[in-house]
Coordinates of C-alpha atoms in Angstrom, one line a residue:
Chain A
M1 CA -51.1 -15.9 40.3
L2 CA -52.3 -18.0 43.3
T3 CA -49.9 -20.8 42.7
R4 CA -46.8 -18.4 42.6
P5 CA -45.4 -18.3 46.1
V6 CA -45.1 -22.1 46.2
G7 CA -44.4 -22.9 42.5
P8 CA -41.1 -20.9 41.8
R9 CA -39.6 -21.7 45.2
R10 CA -39.8 -25.5 44.8
N11 CA -38.7 -25.2 41.2
N12 CA -35.7 -23.1 42.2
I13 CA -34.4 -25.9 44.3
V14 CA -34.6 -28.3 41.3
V15 CA -33.0 -25.6 39.1
H16 CA -30.1 -25.2 41.6
L17 CA -29.6 -29.0 41.9
A18 CA -29.3 -29.2 38.1
L19 CA -27.0 -26.3 37.9
I20 CA -24.8 -27.6 40.7
A21 CA -24.6 -30.9 39.0
G22 CA -23.5 -29.4 35.7
A23 CA -21.0 -27.0 37.5
L24 CA -19.5 -30.1 39.3
V25 CA -18.8 -31.8 35.9
M26 CA -17.4 -28.5 34.5
M27 CA -15.1 -27.9 37.5
F28 CA -14.0 -31.5 38.0
P29 CA -11.0 -31.6 35.7
F30 CA -9.7 -28.4 37.5
V31 CA -10.2 -30.0 41.0
W32 CA -8.7 -33.3 39.9
Q33 CA -5.6 -31.4 38.5
I34 CA -5.2 -29.6 41.7
L35 CA -5.4 -32.8 43.8
M36 CA -3.1 -34.7 41.5
S37 CA -0.6 -31.7 41.4
L38 CA -0.3 -32.2 45.1
S39 CA 0.2 -35.9 45.0
T40 CA 3.3 -38.0 44.4
N41 CA 4.1 -39.5 41.0
A42 CA 3.3 -43.0 42.4
E43 CA 0.0 -42.0 43.8
V44 CA -0.9 -40.5 40.4
Q45 CA -0.1 -43.6 38.6
S46 CA -1.7 -46.0 41.0
V47 CA -4.3 -48.2 39.6
T48 CA -6.8 -47.5 42.2
P49 CA -7.0 -43.7 42.1
H50 CA -6.3 -41.8 45.2
L51 CA -8.9 -39.1 45.7
W52 CA -6.9 -37.3 48.2
P53 CA -3.1 -37.2 48.4
H54 CA -1.8 -38.7 51.7
E55 CA 0.4 -35.8 52.2
L56 CA 0.2 -32.6 50.3
Q57 CA 3.2 -32.3 48.1
W58 CA 3.8 -28.6 47.8
G59 CA 7.2 -29.2 46.7
N60 CA 5.9 -30.1 43.2
Y61 CA 5.3 -26.5 42.6
A62 CA 8.9 -25.7 43.5
E63 CA 10.0 -28.5 41.1
V64 CA 8.2 -26.7 38.2
F65 CA 10.9 -23.9 38.4
R66 CA 13.8 -26.4 38.8
Q67 CA 12.9 -28.9 36.1
L68 CA 11.3 -26.8 33.4
P69 CA 12.3 -23.6 31.7
F70 CA 9.2 -22.2 33.3
L71 CA 10.2 -18.8 34.1
H72 CA 11.7 -18.2 30.6
Q73 CA 8.4 -19.3 29.0
L74 CA 6.4 -17.3 31.4
R75 CA 8.3 -14.3 30.5
T76 CA 7.9 -14.9 26.8
S77 CA 4.1 -15.5 27.2
A78 CA 3.7 -12.3 29.1
L79 CA 5.8 -10.2 26.8
I80 CA 4.3 -11.3 23.6
T81 CA 0.8 -11.0 25.0
V82 CA 1.3 -7.5 26.3
I83 CA 3.1 -6.2 23.2
R84 CA 0.3 -7.8 20.9
V85 CA -2.6 -6.4 23.1
L86 CA -1.1 -2.8 22.9
A87 CA -0.4 -3.2 19.2
Q88 CA -3.9 -4.5 18.4
I89 CA -5.4 -1.7 20.5
A90 CA -3.5 1.0 18.7
F91 CA -3.7 -0.4 15.1
C92 CA -7.3 -1.5 15.4
T93 CA -8.7 1.7 17.0
L94 CA -7.1 3.8 14.5
A95 CA -8.2 1.8 11.5
G96 CA -11.7 1.1 13.0
Y97 CA -12.1 4.9 13.5
A98 CA -11.2 5.8 9.9
F99 CA -13.3 2.9 8.5
A100 CA -16.3 4.0 10.6
R101 CA -16.1 7.8 10.6
M102 CA -14.0 9.0 7.7
H103 CA -14.6 9.0 4.0
F104 CA -11.7 8.2 1.6
R105 CA -11.0 6.5 -1.7
G106 CA -10.9 2.8 -1.6
K107 CA -12.3 2.5 1.8
G108 CA -15.0 -0.1 0.8
V109 CA -12.4 -2.3 -0.9
M110 CA -9.9 -2.2 2.0
L111 CA -12.5 -2.7 4.6
A112 CA -13.8 -5.7 2.6
A113 CA -10.3 -7.1 2.1
V114 CA -9.6 -6.8 6.0
L115 CA -12.8 -8.4 7.0
S116 CA -12.6 -11.2 4.4
I117 CA -9.8 -12.7 6.6
L118 CA -12.1 -13.4 9.4
M119 CA -13.6 -16.1 7.1
V120 CA -10.2 -17.7 6.2
P121 CA -8.8 -20.5 8.4
S122 CA -5.5 -19.6 9.9
Q123 CA -3.7 -22.5 8.3
V124 CA -4.2 -20.9 4.9
Y125 CA -1.8 -18.1 5.7
L126 CA 0.6 -19.9 8.2
L127 CA 3.2 -21.3 5.7
P128 CA 4.0 -17.9 4.0
Q129 CA 4.0 -16.3 7.4
Y130 CA 6.5 -18.8 8.3
Q131 CA 8.4 -18.2 5.2
I132 CA 8.5 -14.3 5.8
V133 CA 9.7 -14.8 9.3
Q134 CA 12.4 -17.2 8.2
D135 CA 13.4 -14.8 5.5
L136 CA 13.8 -12.1 7.8
G137 CA 15.9 -14.4 10.1
L138 CA 13.5 -14.1 12.8
L139 CA 12.8 -17.8 13.7
G140 CA 13.0 -18.4 17.3
S141 CA 13.0 -14.9 18.1
L142 CA 10.6 -12.8 20.2
T143 CA 10.0 -10.6 17.2
G144 CA 9.2 -13.7 15.1
L145 CA 6.7 -15.0 17.7
L146 CA 5.0 -11.5 17.9
L147 CA 4.7 -10.7 14.3
P148 CA 1.5 -11.7 12.6
G149 CA -0.4 -11.3 15.8
L150 CA 0.1 -7.6 16.1
F151 CA -2.6 -7.2 13.3
S152 CA -6.2 -8.3 13.9
A153 CA -9.1 -8.2 11.6
F154 CA -11.5 -9.3 14.4
G155 CA -10.2 -6.2 16.4
T156 CA -10.8 -3.9 13.4
F157 CA -14.3 -5.2 13.1
L158 CA -14.9 -4.7 16.8
M159 CA -13.5 -1.2 16.9
R160 CA -15.4 -0.1 13.8
T161 CA -18.7 -1.3 15.2
A162 CA -18.1 0.6 18.4
F163 CA -17.2 3.9 16.6
L164 CA -20.2 3.5 14.2
A165 CA -22.5 3.4 17.4
L166 CA -21.4 6.9 18.5
P167 CA -23.4 9.9 17.9
A168 CA -22.0 12.4 15.1
E169 CA -22.6 15.7 17.1
L170 CA -19.7 15.3 19.5
E171 CA -17.3 14.9 16.6
E172 CA -18.7 17.9 14.7
A173 CA -18.5 20.1 17.7
A174 CA -14.8 19.3 18.3
R175 CA -14.1 19.8 14.5
L176 CA -15.6 23.2 14.5
D177 CA -13.5 24.1 17.4
G178 CA -10.5 23.4 15.2
A179 CA -9.3 20.1 16.4
N180 CA -7.5 18.0 13.7
P181 CA -8.7 14.4 13.0
F182 CA -6.2 12.9 15.3
Q183 CA -7.2 15.2 18.1
V184 CA -10.9 14.4 17.6
F185 CA -10.0 10.6 17.6
W186 CA -7.7 10.9 20.8
H187 CA -9.6 13.4 23.1
V188 CA -13.3 12.8 22.0
M189 CA -14.0 9.5 20.4
L190 CA -11.4 7.1 22.0
P191 CA -12.6 7.6 25.6
L192 CA -16.1 6.8 24.5
I193 CA -15.4 3.3 23.4
R194 CA -13.4 2.1 26.5
P195 CA -15.7 -0.9 27.1
S196 CA -15.1 -2.2 23.6
I197 CA -11.4 -1.6 24.0
S198 CA -11.5 -3.7 27.1
V199 CA -13.3 -6.5 25.2
L200 CA -10.5 -6.4 22.7
A201 CA -7.9 -6.5 25.2
I202 CA -9.4 -9.4 26.9
T203 CA -10.1 -11.5 23.7
S204 CA -6.5 -10.7 22.4
T205 CA -5.0 -11.6 25.7
L206 CA -6.8 -14.9 25.9
W207 CA -6.0 -15.7 22.2
S208 CA -2.3 -14.8 22.5
W209 CA -1.8 -16.6 25.8
N210 CA -3.4 -19.8 24.6
E211 CA -2.1 -19.9 21.0
L212 CA -0.3 -23.0 20.1
L213 CA 0.3 -23.6 16.3
W214 CA 2.3 -20.5 15.6
P215 CA 4.7 -20.7 18.6
L216 CA 5.2 -24.5 17.8
V217 CA 6.4 -23.8 14.2
V218 CA 8.5 -20.7 14.7
T219 CA 10.3 -22.1 17.8
T220 CA 12.3 -25.3 18.3
N221 CA 14.2 -24.5 21.4
S222 CA 12.1 -25.0 24.5
D223 CA 13.7 -22.0 26.1
D224 CA 12.3 -19.7 23.3
M225 CA 8.8 -21.0 23.5
P226 CA 5.7 -19.4 25.4
L227 CA 4.0 -21.6 27.9
S228 CA 1.4 -23.0 25.6
A229 CA 3.9 -24.6 23.3
G230 CA 6.3 -25.4 26.2
L231 CA 3.7 -27.5 27.9
A232 CA 2.5 -29.2 24.8
T233 CA 6.0 -30.5 24.1
L234 CA 6.2 -32.1 27.5
I235 CA 3.7 -34.8 26.7
N236 CA 6.2 -36.3 24.3
D237 CA 8.7 -37.0 27.1
R238 CA 8.8 -40.7 28.0
T239 CA 9.6 -40.0 31.7
V240 CA 6.9 -37.7 32.5
N241 CA 6.6 -36.5 36.0
Y242 CA 2.8 -36.1 36.1
P243 CA 2.4 -34.0 39.4
V244 CA 5.1 -31.5 38.2
V245 CA 3.6 -31.2 34.7
L246 CA 0.2 -30.7 36.3
A247 CA 1.4 -28.1 38.6
A248 CA 3.1 -26.3 35.7
S249 CA -0.2 -26.4 33.7
L250 CA -2.0 -24.9 36.5
L251 CA 0.5 -22.1 37.0
A252 CA 0.4 -21.5 33.3
T253 CA -3.3 -21.1 33.1
A254 CA -3.7 -19.3 36.4
P255 CA -3.1 -15.9 35.1
V256 CA -5.9 -15.7 32.5
L257 CA -8.2 -17.6 34.9
I258 CA -7.5 -14.9 37.6
L259 CA -7.8 -12.1 35.1
F260 CA -11.1 -13.5 33.8
I261 CA -12.5 -13.9 37.4
A262 CA -11.6 -10.4 38.1
L263 CA -13.1 -8.9 35.0
Q264 CA -15.8 -11.5 34.5
R265 CA -18.9 -9.2 34.2
R266 CA -17.1 -7.1 31.6
V267 CA -15.9 -10.1 29.6
I268 CA -19.2 -11.9 29.7
D269 CA -21.2 -8.7 28.6
G270 CA -18.8 -8.1 26.0
L271 CA -18.6 -11.4 24.4
A272 CA -22.5 -11.8 24.8
T273 CA -23.0 -8.6 22.7
S274 CA -20.2 -9.5 20.2
G275 CA -22.0 -12.7 19.6
L276 CA -25.4 -11.2 19.1
K277 CA -24.9 -9.6 15.8
Chain B
M1 CA -9.3 15.6 -4.2
T2 CA -7.0 16.3 -1.2
S3 CA -6.5 19.7 0.5
P4 CA -4.3 20.3 3.4
P5 CA -6.1 19.7 6.7
G6 CA -7.7 22.7 8.2
S7 CA -7.5 25.0 5.1
A8 CA -10.2 27.4 6.0
P9 CA -11.8 28.6 2.7
V10 CA -12.9 25.1 1.6
V11 CA -15.2 24.6 4.7
P12 CA -17.8 27.2 4.2
K13 CA -18.0 26.6 0.4
E14 CA -18.7 23.0 0.9
S15 CA -21.1 23.1 3.8
G16 CA -23.7 24.5 1.4
T17 CA -23.6 21.2 -0.7
T18 CA -24.3 17.7 0.3
K19 CA -23.4 17.0 3.9
T20 CA -21.7 13.7 3.4
R21 CA -19.0 15.3 1.1
R22 CA -17.6 17.6 3.7
P23 CA -15.6 15.1 5.6
L24 CA -14.0 13.9 2.3
R25 CA -12.4 17.2 1.8
R26 CA -11.5 18.0 5.4
D27 CA -9.8 14.7 6.2
G28 CA -7.1 15.1 3.7
I29 CA -4.3 12.6 4.2
W30 CA -5.6 11.6 7.7
P31 CA -7.6 8.5 6.8
W32 CA -4.7 6.9 5.1
L33 CA -2.4 7.6 8.2
F34 CA -5.1 6.0 10.2
V35 CA -5.6 2.8 8.3
A36 CA -1.9 2.4 7.0
P37 CA -0.5 0.5 9.9
L38 CA -3.3 -2.0 10.0
V39 CA -3.9 -2.4 6.4
G40 CA -0.1 -2.7 5.7
G41 CA 0.2 -5.4 8.2
V42 CA -2.9 -7.3 7.2
A43 CA -1.7 -7.1 3.5
V44 CA 1.8 -8.4 4.3
F45 CA 1.0 -11.0 6.9
Y46 CA -2.5 -12.2 5.8
L47 CA -3.7 -11.1 2.2
W48 CA -0.6 -11.8 0.4
P49 CA 0.0 -15.1 2.2
I50 CA -3.4 -16.3 1.2
I51 CA -2.5 -15.9 -2.5
Q52 CA 0.9 -17.5 -1.8
T53 CA -0.8 -20.5 -0.2
A54 CA -2.8 -21.0 -3.2
W55 CA 0.3 -20.8 -5.4
F56 CA 2.3 -23.1 -3.1
S57 CA -0.3 -25.7 -3.4
L58 CA 0.6 -25.9 -7.2
T59 CA 4.3 -26.2 -6.6
E60 CA 7.0 -28.4 -5.3
F61 CA 9.4 -27.1 -2.7
G62 CA 13.1 -27.7 -3.6
V63 CA 15.7 -28.8 -1.0
F64 CA 17.4 -25.4 -1.3
G65 CA 14.2 -23.4 -1.2
G66 CA 12.6 -22.1 -4.4
T67 CA 9.7 -23.8 -6.2
T68 CA 8.7 -25.6 -9.3
F69 CA 5.3 -25.4 -10.7
T70 CA 3.7 -28.9 -10.6
G71 CA 0.1 -28.2 -11.6
L72 CA -2.3 -30.2 -9.7
S73 CA 0.1 -33.0 -8.6
N74 CA -0.1 -32.1 -4.9
Y75 CA -3.9 -32.4 -5.1
Q76 CA -3.6 -35.7 -6.8
E77 CA -1.2 -37.0 -4.2
L78 CA -3.5 -35.7 -1.4
F79 CA -6.7 -37.1 -2.9
A80 CA -5.0 -40.6 -3.4
D81 CA -3.9 -40.6 0.3
P82 CA -6.2 -42.5 2.7
D83 CA -5.0 -40.3 5.5
L84 CA -6.9 -37.4 3.9
Y85 CA -10.2 -39.2 4.3
K86 CA -9.5 -40.3 7.7
S87 CA -8.6 -36.8 8.7
I88 CA -11.8 -35.5 7.3
G89 CA -13.7 -38.1 9.0
N90 CA -12.1 -37.4 12.3
T91 CA -12.6 -33.7 11.9
L92 CA -16.2 -34.3 11.1
L93 CA -16.8 -36.7 14.0
Y94 CA -15.2 -34.0 16.3
T95 CA -17.3 -31.2 15.0
V96 CA -20.6 -33.2 15.3
I97 CA -19.9 -34.2 18.9
V98 CA -18.8 -30.5 19.7
L99 CA -22.0 -29.3 18.2
L100 CA -23.9 -31.0 21.1
N101 CA -22.5 -28.0 23.3
I102 CA -25.4 -25.9 21.8
P103 CA -28.4 -28.1 23.1
I104 CA -26.6 -28.5 26.5
A105 CA -25.9 -24.8 26.8
L106 CA -29.4 -23.9 25.8
V107 CA -30.8 -26.0 28.8
V108 CA -28.1 -24.4 31.1
A109 CA -28.9 -20.9 29.8
S110 CA -32.7 -21.3 30.3
L111 CA -32.1 -22.7 33.8
L112 CA -30.0 -19.7 34.6
N113 CA -32.8 -17.5 33.1
T114 CA -35.3 -18.6 35.9
P115 CA -36.7 -15.3 37.3
G116 CA -35.2 -14.5 40.7
L117 CA -32.5 -17.1 40.5
R118 CA -29.6 -16.4 43.0
F119 CA -26.0 -17.0 42.3
A120 CA -26.6 -16.9 38.5
A121 CA -23.4 -14.9 38.1
V122 CA -21.4 -17.6 39.9
Y123 CA -22.8 -20.4 37.9
R124 CA -21.9 -18.4 34.6
V125 CA -18.3 -18.1 35.8
L126 CA -18.0 -21.8 36.7
Y127 CA -19.4 -22.9 33.2
F128 CA -17.3 -20.4 31.4
L129 CA -13.7 -21.3 33.0
P130 CA -13.1 -24.2 30.7
Y131 CA -13.4 -21.8 27.8
V132 CA -10.8 -19.5 29.2
A133 CA -8.3 -22.1 30.3
M134 CA -5.3 -22.8 28.1
P135 CA -6.1 -25.8 26.0
T136 CA -2.7 -27.3 26.3
A137 CA -2.8 -26.9 30.1
V138 CA -6.1 -28.5 30.6
A139 CA -5.2 -31.3 28.1
M140 CA -2.7 -32.5 30.7
V141 CA -5.3 -33.5 33.2
W142 CA -7.5 -35.0 30.5
R143 CA -4.6 -37.2 29.4
L144 CA -4.4 -38.3 32.9
I145 CA -8.2 -39.1 33.0
F146 CA -8.2 -40.9 29.7
N147 CA -5.0 -42.9 30.7
G148 CA -5.5 -46.5 29.9
D149 CA -3.9 -48.0 32.8
F150 CA -4.4 -45.7 35.7
G151 CA -6.9 -43.2 34.3
L152 CA -10.0 -42.3 36.4
L153 CA -12.3 -42.7 33.5
N154 CA -11.5 -46.4 33.0
Y155 CA -11.6 -46.9 36.9
V156 CA -15.2 -45.5 37.0
L157 CA -16.2 -47.6 33.9
G158 CA -14.9 -50.6 35.7
W159 CA -17.7 -50.2 38.4
F160 CA -20.1 -50.8 35.6
G161 CA -18.1 -53.9 34.4
I162 CA -16.9 -52.0 31.3
D163 CA -13.3 -52.5 30.4
G164 CA -12.2 -49.1 29.0
P165 CA -9.9 -48.8 26.1
Y166 CA -6.5 -47.1 25.9
W167 CA -8.4 -44.0 24.9
I168 CA -5.3 -42.0 23.6
S169 CA -3.8 -44.8 21.5
T170 CA -6.9 -46.4 20.2
P171 CA -8.0 -45.0 16.9
G172 CA -11.6 -43.8 16.9
A173 CA -11.6 -43.6 20.8
A174 CA -9.0 -41.1 20.7
V175 CA -11.1 -38.7 18.6
V176 CA -14.0 -39.3 21.1
A177 CA -11.9 -38.5 23.9
V178 CA -10.6 -35.3 22.3
S179 CA -14.2 -34.3 21.4
I180 CA -15.4 -34.7 24.9
V181 CA -12.8 -32.2 25.9
G182 CA -13.7 -29.9 23.0
L183 CA -17.4 -30.2 24.2
W184 CA -16.5 -29.5 27.8
S185 CA -14.6 -26.4 26.7
S186 CA -17.1 -24.8 24.5
V187 CA -20.3 -25.0 26.6
G188 CA -19.5 -21.9 28.5
F189 CA -19.3 -19.7 25.4
S190 CA -22.6 -20.8 24.2
V191 CA -24.2 -20.4 27.5
I192 CA -23.1 -16.7 27.6
V193 CA -24.3 -16.1 24.0
L194 CA -27.7 -17.8 24.4
G195 CA -28.1 -16.2 28.0
A196 CA -27.9 -12.7 26.4
A197 CA -30.4 -13.8 23.7
L198 CA -32.8 -15.1 26.5
K199 CA -32.6 -11.9 28.3
Q200 CA -34.1 -10.1 25.3
I201 CA -37.3 -12.2 25.5
P202 CA -40.1 -10.1 27.1
P203 CA -41.2 -11.8 30.3
E204 CA -44.8 -11.1 29.3
L205 CA -44.7 -13.9 26.9
Y206 CA -43.9 -16.5 29.5
E207 CA -46.5 -15.0 31.9
A208 CA -49.3 -15.0 29.2
A209 CA -48.4 -18.7 28.4
E210 CA -48.3 -19.6 32.1
L211 CA -51.8 -18.2 32.5
D212 CA -53.0 -20.2 29.5
G213 CA -51.6 -23.2 31.4
A214 CA -48.7 -24.0 29.3
S215 CA -46.2 -26.3 31.1
R216 CA -42.5 -25.4 31.6
W217 CA -41.5 -27.7 28.7
R218 CA -44.3 -26.3 26.4
R219 CA -43.1 -22.8 27.1
F220 CA -39.4 -23.8 26.3
R221 CA -40.5 -25.4 23.0
A222 CA -42.9 -22.7 21.9
I223 CA -41.2 -19.5 23.2
T224 CA -37.7 -20.0 24.1
V225 CA -36.4 -22.1 21.2
P226 CA -37.9 -20.2 18.3
L227 CA -36.8 -16.9 19.7
V228 CA -33.2 -17.8 20.2
T229 CA -32.8 -19.5 16.8
P230 CA -30.6 -16.5 15.5
S231 CA -28.1 -17.1 18.3
I232 CA -28.3 -20.9 17.9
A233 CA -27.5 -20.4 14.0
F234 CA -24.5 -18.1 15.1
L235 CA -23.2 -20.6 17.4
S236 CA -23.5 -23.5 15.0
V237 CA -21.6 -21.5 12.2
V238 CA -18.9 -20.5 14.8
T239 CA -18.6 -24.1 16.2
V240 CA -18.4 -25.7 12.8
I241 CA -15.6 -23.2 11.6
A242 CA -13.7 -23.9 14.8
G243 CA -14.2 -27.5 14.6
F244 CA -12.8 -27.8 11.1
Q245 CA -9.6 -26.2 12.6
L246 CA -9.1 -28.7 15.4
F247 CA -5.5 -28.9 16.3
D248 CA -4.6 -27.5 19.7
L249 CA -6.4 -30.1 21.9
L250 CA -5.7 -32.9 19.5
F251 CA -1.9 -32.2 19.6
A252 CA -2.0 -31.6 23.5
V253 CA -3.9 -34.7 24.2
L254 CA -2.4 -37.1 21.7
G255 CA 1.2 -35.9 21.3
N256 CA 3.1 -36.0 17.9
S257 CA 3.9 -38.9 15.5
Y258 CA 7.1 -39.6 17.2
S259 CA 5.5 -40.4 20.6
N260 CA 2.1 -41.7 19.4
P261 CA 2.3 -43.8 16.2
T262 CA -1.5 -44.1 16.1
I263 CA -1.8 -40.3 15.6
Y264 CA -2.2 -41.1 11.9
D265 CA -5.5 -42.8 12.5
S266 CA -6.6 -40.1 14.9
M267 CA -5.5 -36.9 13.2
S268 CA -7.6 -34.0 12.1
L269 CA -7.1 -32.0 8.8
V270 CA -5.1 -29.2 10.4
Y271 CA -2.9 -31.9 12.2
M272 CA -2.3 -33.3 8.6
F273 CA -1.3 -29.8 7.5
Y274 CA 1.0 -29.5 10.4
E275 CA 2.8 -32.9 9.8
A276 CA 3.2 -32.2 6.0
G277 CA 4.3 -28.5 6.6
F278 CA 6.5 -28.7 9.4
V279 CA 7.4 -32.3 10.3
T280 CA 8.0 -34.2 7.0
N281 CA 8.5 -31.0 5.1
E282 CA 6.2 -31.4 2.1
K283 CA 5.1 -27.7 2.1
G284 CA 3.3 -27.9 -1.4
L285 CA 1.2 -30.8 0.0
A286 CA 0.6 -28.9 3.2
A287 CA -0.6 -25.9 1.2
A288 CA -3.0 -28.2 -0.7
V289 CA -4.3 -29.4 2.7
A290 CA -4.9 -25.8 3.7
M291 CA -6.8 -25.1 0.6
V292 CA -9.0 -28.1 1.3
V293 CA -9.8 -26.8 4.8
L294 CA -10.7 -23.4 3.3
V295 CA -13.0 -24.9 0.8
L296 CA -14.7 -27.2 3.3
V297 CA -15.1 -24.3 5.8
A298 CA -16.7 -22.2 3.0
L299 CA -18.9 -24.9 1.9
A300 CA -20.0 -25.8 5.4
T301 CA -20.7 -22.1 6.1
L302 CA -22.6 -21.6 2.8
V303 CA -24.8 -24.7 3.5
Q304 CA -25.5 -23.4 7.0
F305 CA -26.5 -20.0 5.8
R306 CA -28.8 -21.6 3.1
L307 CA -30.4 -24.0 5.6
Q308 CA -30.9 -21.1 8.2
K309 CA -33.6 -19.6 5.9
K310 CA -35.7 -22.5 6.7
W311 CA -35.4 -22.8 10.5
V312 CA -34.2 -19.4 11.8
H313 CA -37.0 -17.2 13.2
V314 CA -37.0 -13.7 12.0
D315 CA -39.1 -11.0 13.6

């Protein structure tokens, strides 16, 4: 007890120094990306690196919209993400509720089948998914991009867990008042799992926004691609304009970074608890 | 079994018997309406495709579509292909390097857990941002850093008299480069998960140990590490499963086989799957690669669960 006032104080400075050093390493690529996105292509490619651009080239950001189908791709990314998030919330809360709180034949088998997907690597279902989309004539279309991602086994698991944790009394009271199962679900139970729904919304946003392999196989025209695939195809260009590509990359990743910083407490708490069990 | 929802007479009769049975009668058709969209979608887009891939791996795709059963010939071709073993080796190397994120994250999380530490939330966000950022977007700046001619990494290595390689086009070096990016982007998630586990440890344990004169290191070894072993186990399973599916970063850092011929020496299993399935159009072979990924992931997970019985602390 006697050493307390001195000990932790001094230790804290060491702790801060260690954490700051680590944070610098973690942040460095972002900082470097910002600096290089504001440089000229010659500066980026000079053998002695320029730490600071001689003159900030804000025009690189305007070039992104002139040289790349950036707005097209941004629109595609935003559309598929919003639709998938809404669909996942709708389908997963409904199914999660039934799996958690209702009794019906075949429930165990269906639940086991859905959850078994969590353990299967995505490549195992990718080829047939591609075939289905091809057979439906949807290659390169927004619907084709959207399709398999409307359904989520992880989301079902998350929603079921959330509903399982709710007390049964609320539900029973509503049922005695004559509410039908959908009314109980919609008016009583759904509002109570809002925190879990936001975790699902955030994780599915991240997943959809950043996803690469599926968009890469179902789209061939860069105008049809979402940002993730659009950026990835740029690296194969011989005459790459580094500052413009870096500016585009920053613009592409900015929406989720901003979303995450705005909601960080919720995301961190949600992910932490989903990782505990 | 089913009665129309809300049919009044059934309820009082049932309420006298077992309690769990009551909802069975009352829910009627409802549960099926609730699960139908999801289970239907999952069956069509996930469950049936799993079976189909298993079938595809035993067939040859014709030019005009349609398939011919060829037995195990895809597997024979695959196992005779040196690329398979290179891919498995690269995938394992990547996974092992990325697993280092767990000890690093444990140190960071326990520093963040220092009682009364200010700005902990700010640090947490900074460490977590790489996990959130789009892999293909951050890969662009890493490509620049790893560039053999004007990259920052080789410039810095030059200060120490080291002549850095052309990271992206040198087999071996390329996988290490991609692993560094994977490590960088995965630390944040582990910090969050371990941080939550550390919060569960009662502070009295540390206070008692401190009174007994245990050093900071000793307390870390004897209290922190054993009590977070369940989370470490969780993270190692998740990291290995994700590691075996390495694709996004590799593709975004290294490019495709047209622009980077050395990709064949640096590719992962999933990259091999992508090349066979969508570039050279050998779908049967690609399906066989997918099945190999499935088996390896299942084996790795099973082995980990077995081993965990030996080292994971259970209350």
